[in-house]
GROMACS .gro file of C-alpha atoms in nm:
model
  301
    1MET     CA    1  -0.601   0.709   0.336
    2GLU     CA    2  -0.658   0.561   0.681
    3LEU     CA    3  -0.640   0.206   0.547
    4VAL     CA    4  -0.284   0.252   0.418
    5GLU     CA    5  -0.190   0.489   0.703
    6LEU     CA    6  -0.135   0.796   0.484
    7SER     CA    7  -0.371   1.038   0.659
    8PRO     CA    8  -0.083   1.253   0.798
    9LEU     CA    9   0.040   1.298   0.438
   10ARG     CA   10  -0.299   1.389   0.295
   11ASP     CA   11  -0.183   1.729   0.162
   12ALA     CA   12   0.173   1.629   0.068
   13LEU     CA   13   0.298   1.640  -0.290
   14VAL     CA   14   0.412   1.312  -0.445
   15GLY     CA   15   0.717   1.473  -0.607
   16LEU     CA   16   0.987   1.290  -0.803
   17PRO     CA   17   1.139   0.956  -0.695
   18GLY     CA   18   1.468   1.006  -0.514
   19VAL     CA   19   1.447   1.385  -0.551
   20SER     CA   20   1.159   1.525  -0.348
   21GLY     CA   21   0.820   1.438  -0.207
   22LEU     CA   22   0.723   1.100  -0.070
   23SER     CA   23   0.969   0.826   0.016
   24THR     CA   24   0.980   0.493  -0.169
   25GLU     CA   25   0.784   0.316   0.103
   26GLN     CA   26   0.519   0.592   0.108
   27ARG     CA   27   0.492   0.577  -0.272
   28LYS     CA   28   0.423   0.204  -0.257
   29ARG     CA   29   0.146   0.259  -0.003
   30LEU     CA   30   0.008   0.540  -0.220
   31THR     CA   31   0.001   0.304  -0.519
   32ILE     CA   32  -0.204   0.059  -0.314
   33ALA     CA   33  -0.441   0.340  -0.214
   34VAL     CA   34  -0.483   0.446  -0.578
   35GLU     CA   35  -0.580   0.092  -0.676
   36LEU     CA   36  -0.830   0.074  -0.389
   37VAL     CA   37  -1.019   0.374  -0.530
   38ALA     CA   38  -1.184   0.146  -0.786
   39ASN     CA   39  -1.299  -0.081  -0.498
   40PRO     CA   40  -1.157  -0.403  -0.646
   41SER     CA   41  -1.232  -0.743  -0.496
   42ILE     CA   42  -0.885  -0.875  -0.588
   43ILE     CA   43  -0.550  -0.696  -0.615
   44PHE     CA   44  -0.231  -0.826  -0.777
   45MET     CA   45   0.104  -0.704  -0.643
   46ASP     CA   46   0.450  -0.777  -0.781
   47GLU     CA   47   0.715  -0.774  -0.506
   48PRO     CA   48   0.578  -0.476  -0.308
   49THR     CA   49   0.868  -0.490  -0.060
   50SER     CA   50   1.153  -0.487  -0.314
   51GLY     CA   51   1.408  -0.210  -0.259
   52LEU     CA   52   1.292  -0.142   0.099
   53ASP     CA   53   1.467  -0.187   0.431
   54ALA     CA   54   1.320  -0.403   0.706
   55ARG     CA   55   1.123  -0.121   0.870
   56ALA     CA   56   0.978   0.013   0.544
   57ALA     CA   57   0.890  -0.339   0.426
   58ALA     CA   58   0.707  -0.404   0.753
   59ILE     CA   59   0.504  -0.083   0.710
   60VAL     CA   60   0.406  -0.177   0.353
   61MET     CA   61   0.308  -0.529   0.460
   62ARG     CA   62   0.098  -0.383   0.741
   63ALA     CA   63  -0.089  -0.175   0.483
   64ILE     CA   64  -0.140  -0.488   0.270
   65ARG     CA   65  -0.261  -0.678   0.575
   66ASN     CA   66  -0.509  -0.399   0.650
   67THR     CA   67  -0.635  -0.429   0.292
   68VAL     CA   68  -0.684  -0.804   0.330
   69ASP     CA   69  -0.873  -0.753   0.656
   70THR     CA   70  -1.137  -0.551   0.466
   71GLY     CA   71  -1.238  -0.868   0.279
   72ARG     CA   72  -1.033  -0.819  -0.037
   73THR     CA   73  -0.808  -1.083  -0.190
   74VAL     CA   74  -0.444  -0.988  -0.246
   75VAL     CA   75  -0.227  -1.203  -0.474
   76CYS     CA   76   0.131  -1.106  -0.407
   77THR     CA   77   0.474  -1.225  -0.522
   78ILE     CA   78   0.752  -1.188  -0.269
   79HIS     CA   79   1.132  -1.209  -0.284
   80GLN     CA   80   1.338  -1.326   0.015
   81PRO     CA   81   1.085  -1.231   0.284
   82SER     CA   82   1.177  -1.208   0.649
   83ILE     CA   83   1.003  -1.427   0.906
   84ASP     CA   84   0.757  -1.152   1.005
   85ILE     CA   85   0.671  -1.066   0.645
   86PHE     CA   86   0.631  -1.431   0.546
   87GLU     CA   87   0.393  -1.494   0.834
   88SER     CA   88   0.175  -1.205   0.717
   89PHE     CA   89   0.044  -1.425   0.436
   90ASP     CA   90  -0.251  -1.659   0.473
   91GLU     CA   91  -0.179  -1.900   0.187
   92LEU     CA   92   0.117  -1.992  -0.031
   93PHE     CA   93   0.145  -2.091  -0.397
   94LEU     CA   94   0.493  -2.242  -0.443
   95MET     CA   95   0.628  -2.360  -0.778
   96LYS     CA   96   0.959  -2.506  -0.881
   97ARG     CA   97   1.148  -2.434  -1.201
   98GLY     CA   98   0.931  -2.534  -1.495
   99GLY     CA   99   0.608  -2.405  -1.340
  100GLU     CA  100   0.513  -2.725  -1.157
  101GLU     CA  101   0.327  -2.683  -0.830
  102ILE     CA  102   0.499  -2.790  -0.509
  103TYR     CA  103   0.267  -2.648  -0.244
  104VAL     CA  104  -0.068  -2.474  -0.266
  105GLY     CA  105  -0.236  -2.425   0.067
  106PRO     CA  106  -0.250  -2.239   0.399
  107LEU     CA  107   0.059  -2.137   0.594
  108GLY     CA  108  -0.093  -2.158   0.938
  109ARG     CA  109   0.023  -1.984   1.254
  110HIS     CA  110   0.402  -1.948   1.248
  111SER     CA  111   0.394  -2.139   0.916
  112CYS     CA  112   0.300  -2.457   1.103
  113GLU     CA  113   0.094  -2.603   0.815
  114LEU     CA  114   0.376  -2.551   0.566
  115ILE     CA  115   0.638  -2.698   0.801
  116ARG     CA  116   0.419  -2.997   0.887
  117TYR     CA  117   0.361  -3.072   0.519
  118PHE     CA  118   0.728  -3.080   0.416
  119GLU     CA  119   0.854  -3.246   0.734
  120ALA     CA  120   0.606  -3.527   0.672
  121THR     CA  121   0.789  -3.602   0.346
  122GLU     CA  122   1.055  -3.870   0.382
  123ASP     CA  123   1.424  -3.763   0.376
  124VAL     CA  124   1.340  -3.393   0.424
  125ARG     CA  125   1.551  -3.241   0.703
  126LYS     CA  126   1.374  -3.074   0.993
  127ILE     CA  127   1.372  -2.699   1.032
  128LYS     CA  128   1.594  -2.549   1.301
  129ASP     CA  129   1.450  -2.340   1.583
  130GLY     CA  130   1.425  -1.974   1.484
  131TYR     CA  131   1.507  -2.046   1.119
  132ASN     CA  132   1.320  -1.862   0.846
  133PRO     CA  133   1.051  -2.099   0.709
  134SER     CA  134   1.066  -1.941   0.363
  135THR     CA  135   1.442  -1.993   0.338
  136TRP     CA  136   1.415  -2.350   0.470
  137MET     CA  137   1.133  -2.426   0.228
  138LEU     CA  138   1.337  -2.313  -0.073
  139GLU     CA  139   1.644  -2.504   0.045
  140VAL     CA  140   1.473  -2.841   0.094
  141THR     CA  141   1.282  -2.820  -0.236
  142SER     CA  142   1.571  -2.705  -0.454
  143ALA     CA  143   1.671  -2.900  -0.765
  144THR     CA  144   1.993  -3.011  -0.591
  145GLN     CA  145   1.800  -3.158  -0.299
  146GLU     CA  146   1.562  -3.335  -0.536
  147GLN     CA  147   1.857  -3.503  -0.706
  148MET     CA  148   2.020  -3.598  -0.377
  149THR     CA  149   1.705  -3.739  -0.215
  150GLY     CA  150   1.533  -3.863  -0.528
  151ILE     CA  151   1.211  -3.684  -0.430
  152ASN     CA  152   0.985  -3.529  -0.693
  153PHE     CA  153   0.805  -3.263  -0.489
  154SER     CA  154   0.555  -3.189  -0.765
  155GLN     CA  155   0.448  -3.555  -0.764
  156VAL     CA  156   0.435  -3.554  -0.384
  157TYR     CA  157   0.198  -3.259  -0.402
  158LYS     CA  158  -0.025  -3.430  -0.661
  159ASN     CA  159  -0.063  -3.725  -0.425
  160SER     CA  160  -0.149  -3.505  -0.126
  161GLU     CA  161  -0.481  -3.394   0.020
  162LEU     CA  162  -0.402  -3.032  -0.071
  163TYR     CA  163  -0.408  -3.120  -0.440
  164LEU     CA  164  -0.738  -3.303  -0.401
  165ILE     CA  165  -0.891  -3.002  -0.224
  166LYS     CA  166  -0.767  -2.774  -0.503
  167GLU     CA  167  -0.915  -2.998  -0.773
  168LEU     CA  168  -1.251  -3.019  -0.598
  169SER     CA  169  -1.255  -2.639  -0.560
  170THR     CA  170  -1.219  -2.584  -0.935
  171PRO     CA  171  -1.554  -2.508  -1.106
  172PRO     CA  172  -1.659  -2.764  -1.368
  173GLU     CA  173  -1.648  -2.694  -1.740
  174GLY     CA  174  -1.943  -2.498  -1.872
  175SER     CA  175  -1.987  -2.295  -1.554
  176SER     CA  176  -2.098  -1.937  -1.612
  177ASP     CA  177  -1.863  -1.653  -1.522
  178LEU     CA  178  -1.935  -1.406  -1.247
  179SER     CA  179  -2.150  -1.117  -1.361
  180PHE     CA  180  -2.114  -0.763  -1.230
  181PRO     CA  181  -2.387  -0.503  -1.293
  182THR     CA  182  -2.145  -0.219  -1.373
  183GLN     CA  183  -1.792  -0.199  -1.507
  184TYR     CA  184  -1.693   0.095  -1.287
  185SER     CA  185  -1.744   0.151  -0.916
  186GLN     CA  186  -1.867   0.512  -0.965
  187THR     CA  187  -2.129   0.674  -1.184
  188PHE     CA  188  -2.044   0.866  -1.500
  189LEU     CA  189  -2.112   1.201  -1.329
  190THR     CA  190  -1.886   1.118  -1.036
  191GLN     CA  191  -1.611   1.009  -1.274
  192SER     CA  192  -1.641   1.335  -1.466
  193PHE     CA  193  -1.617   1.554  -1.155
  194ALA     CA  194  -1.326   1.349  -1.020
  195CYS     CA  195  -1.132   1.373  -1.348
  196LEU     CA  196  -1.197   1.748  -1.375
  197TRP     CA  197  -1.085   1.806  -1.016
  198LYS     CA  198  -0.771   1.593  -1.058
  199GLN     CA  199  -0.670   1.759  -1.385
  200SER     CA  200  -0.734   2.106  -1.242
  201LEU     CA  201  -0.491   2.031  -0.959
  202SER     CA  202  -0.242   1.888  -1.207
  203TYR     CA  203  -0.239   2.207  -1.417
  204TRP     CA  204  -0.249   2.434  -1.113
  205ARG     CA  205   0.063   2.264  -0.976
  206ASN     CA  206   0.243   2.321  -1.306
  207PRO     CA  207   0.311   2.698  -1.311
  208PRO     CA  208   0.555   2.687  -1.608
  209TYR     CA  209   0.282   2.557  -1.838
  210THR     CA  210   0.032   2.825  -1.734
  211ALA     CA  211   0.294   3.101  -1.743
  212VAL     CA  212   0.415   3.009  -2.092
  213LYS     CA  213   0.060   2.988  -2.224
  214TYR     CA  214  -0.043   3.330  -2.093
  215PHE     CA  215   0.291   3.484  -2.192
  216TYR     CA  216   0.263   3.378  -2.556
  217THR     CA  217  -0.102   3.483  -2.570
  218THR     CA  218  -0.013   3.830  -2.441
  219VAL     CA  219   0.284   3.866  -2.677
  220ILE     CA  220   0.082   3.764  -2.983
  221ALA     CA  221  -0.199   4.003  -2.889
  222LEU     CA  222   0.040   4.296  -2.845
  223LEU     CA  223   0.236   4.211  -3.160
  224PHE     CA  224  -0.056   4.192  -3.399
  225GLY     CA  225  -0.241   4.472  -3.222
  226THR     CA  226   0.057   4.703  -3.274
  227MET     CA  227   0.107   4.600  -3.637
  228PHE     CA  228  -0.253   4.671  -3.735
  229TRP     CA  229  -0.326   4.962  -3.502
  230GLY     CA  230  -0.554   5.214  -3.670
  231ILE     CA  231  -0.584   5.011  -3.992
  232GLY     CA  232  -0.926   4.922  -4.128
  233LYS     CA  233  -1.056   5.215  -4.330
  234ASN     CA  234  -1.089   5.029  -4.660
  235GLN     CA  235  -1.157   4.682  -4.794
  236GLN     CA  236  -0.788   4.588  -4.838
  237ASP     CA  237  -0.711   4.680  -4.477
  238LEU     CA  238  -0.997   4.455  -4.369
  239PHE     CA  239  -0.851   4.165  -4.569
  240ASN     CA  240  -0.511   4.227  -4.411
  241ALA     CA  241  -0.664   4.222  -4.063
  242MET     CA  242  -0.845   3.895  -4.142
  243GLY     CA  243  -0.514   3.744  -4.255
  244SER     CA  244  -0.348   3.848  -3.933
  245MET     CA  245  -0.629   3.688  -3.733
  246TYR     CA  246  -0.580   3.364  -3.924
  247SER     CA  247  -0.204   3.373  -3.861
  248SER     CA  248  -0.246   3.446  -3.490
  249VAL     CA  249  -0.498   3.163  -3.443
  250LEU     CA  250  -0.272   2.920  -3.631
  251PHE     CA  251   0.035   3.025  -3.432
  252MET     CA  252  -0.148   3.002  -3.100
  253GLY     CA  253  -0.274   2.654  -3.186
  254VAL     CA  254   0.076   2.529  -3.263
  255GLN     CA  255   0.216   2.697  -2.953
  256ASN     CA  256  -0.052   2.553  -2.722
  257SER     CA  257   0.002   2.206  -2.867
  258ALA     CA  258   0.376   2.230  -2.806
  259SER     CA  259   0.341   2.361  -2.450
  260VAL     CA  260   0.090   2.096  -2.343
  261GLN     CA  261   0.297   1.800  -2.467
  262PRO     CA  262   0.520   1.775  -2.155
  263VAL     CA  263   0.209   1.776  -1.935
  264VAL     CA  264   0.036   1.511  -2.144
  265ALA     CA  265   0.351   1.295  -2.146
  266VAL     CA  266   0.337   1.273  -1.766
  267GLU     CA  267  -0.041   1.237  -1.745
  268ARG     CA  268  -0.051   0.963  -2.010
  269THR     CA  269   0.127   0.709  -1.791
  270VAL     CA  270  -0.109   0.779  -1.502
  271PHE     CA  271  -0.412   0.760  -1.733
  272TYR     CA  272  -0.309   0.421  -1.873
  273ARG     CA  273  -0.264   0.278  -1.525
  274GLU     CA  274  -0.588   0.417  -1.383
  275ARG     CA  275  -0.785   0.316  -1.691
  276ALA     CA  276  -0.650  -0.040  -1.663
  277ALA     CA  277  -0.768  -0.041  -1.301
  278HIS     CA  278  -1.118   0.065  -1.422
  279MET     CA  279  -1.121   0.376  -1.205
  280TYR     CA  280  -1.293   0.572  -1.483
  281SER     CA  281  -1.370   0.545  -1.851
  282PRO     CA  282  -1.183   0.746  -2.117
  283LEU     CA  283  -1.486   0.966  -2.191
  284PRO     CA  284  -1.499   1.148  -1.852
  285TYR     CA  285  -1.123   1.197  -1.873
  286ALA     CA  286  -1.149   1.350  -2.221
  287LEU     CA  287  -1.441   1.571  -2.118
  288GLY     CA  288  -1.245   1.695  -1.817
  289GLN     CA  289  -0.948   1.784  -2.036
  290LEU     CA  290  -1.172   1.957  -2.289
  291GLN     CA  291  -1.359   2.161  -2.030
  292LEU     CA  292  -1.043   2.262  -1.847
  293ASN     CA  293  -0.859   2.375  -2.161
  294PHE     CA  294  -1.169   2.554  -2.288
  295HIS     CA  295  -1.196   2.758  -1.969
  296THR     CA  296  -0.826   2.847  -1.965
  297SER     CA  297  -0.840   2.951  -2.330
  298LEU     CA  298  -1.160   3.149  -2.274
  299PHE     CA  299  -1.010   3.356  -1.992
  300SER     CA  300  -0.672   3.407  -2.158
  301PRO     CA  301  -0.574   3.772  -2.222
   0.00000   0.00000   0.00000
């Protein structure tokens, strides 16, 4: 929470996008925080500043910068960054149309390494003072400029020292992959308690689901209790009561399945995302759901 500067919003509800709860910028920082729960060594982000104004984009990039400063690697795509946002990056991987590499290397302070590299290329115009390096970079390497100057920037890169450094940094064929002792950052018991706690809050914050469940349980109990009140003095009455019990259990099962579907529909998206991030395995999640629903059914009227 402190890393992404969300401590003041610790007890706030996420809410619905554009309706209530957190703003778009706060949601993006929360998404970063959720991914950090699994303690990953590398994080991939797809345009984290899209749809944000300059102030909100700067706050999100500051959270990303704080994440990088903890020793993690962040691979991030960016669209039309400002000067301040562009200078937040350490290295750049630039490709032209067709997927060919144009520049792979450090940016340097105030993008000095990037500017020095392209200005050293013949017939490339110099950058103006105060001009955005990212905009200038895209302009001088565009397909139109390549046709006008006759420069193949992908070939220029392959003949550069940056390309040689990249090739020498690539592990040789037959090298063994990195091995990690565990697939998840937390133990099975910790995962189980975390899933149970999270799902308990999810159901607790959904009063309509709980109200409908207890309402139908009470109605069914009163209905069948009234119908068979004082019956049970002979064998046929006993069979009738057993039939009513079967009908009530069947009806309650169908009703509970129908009422839980909207909750599961929302939780499923979150589960898929968190499972893909290896925050927990499916078994603790299933056990948490089973235990929670068992307790609510046990203490129903």
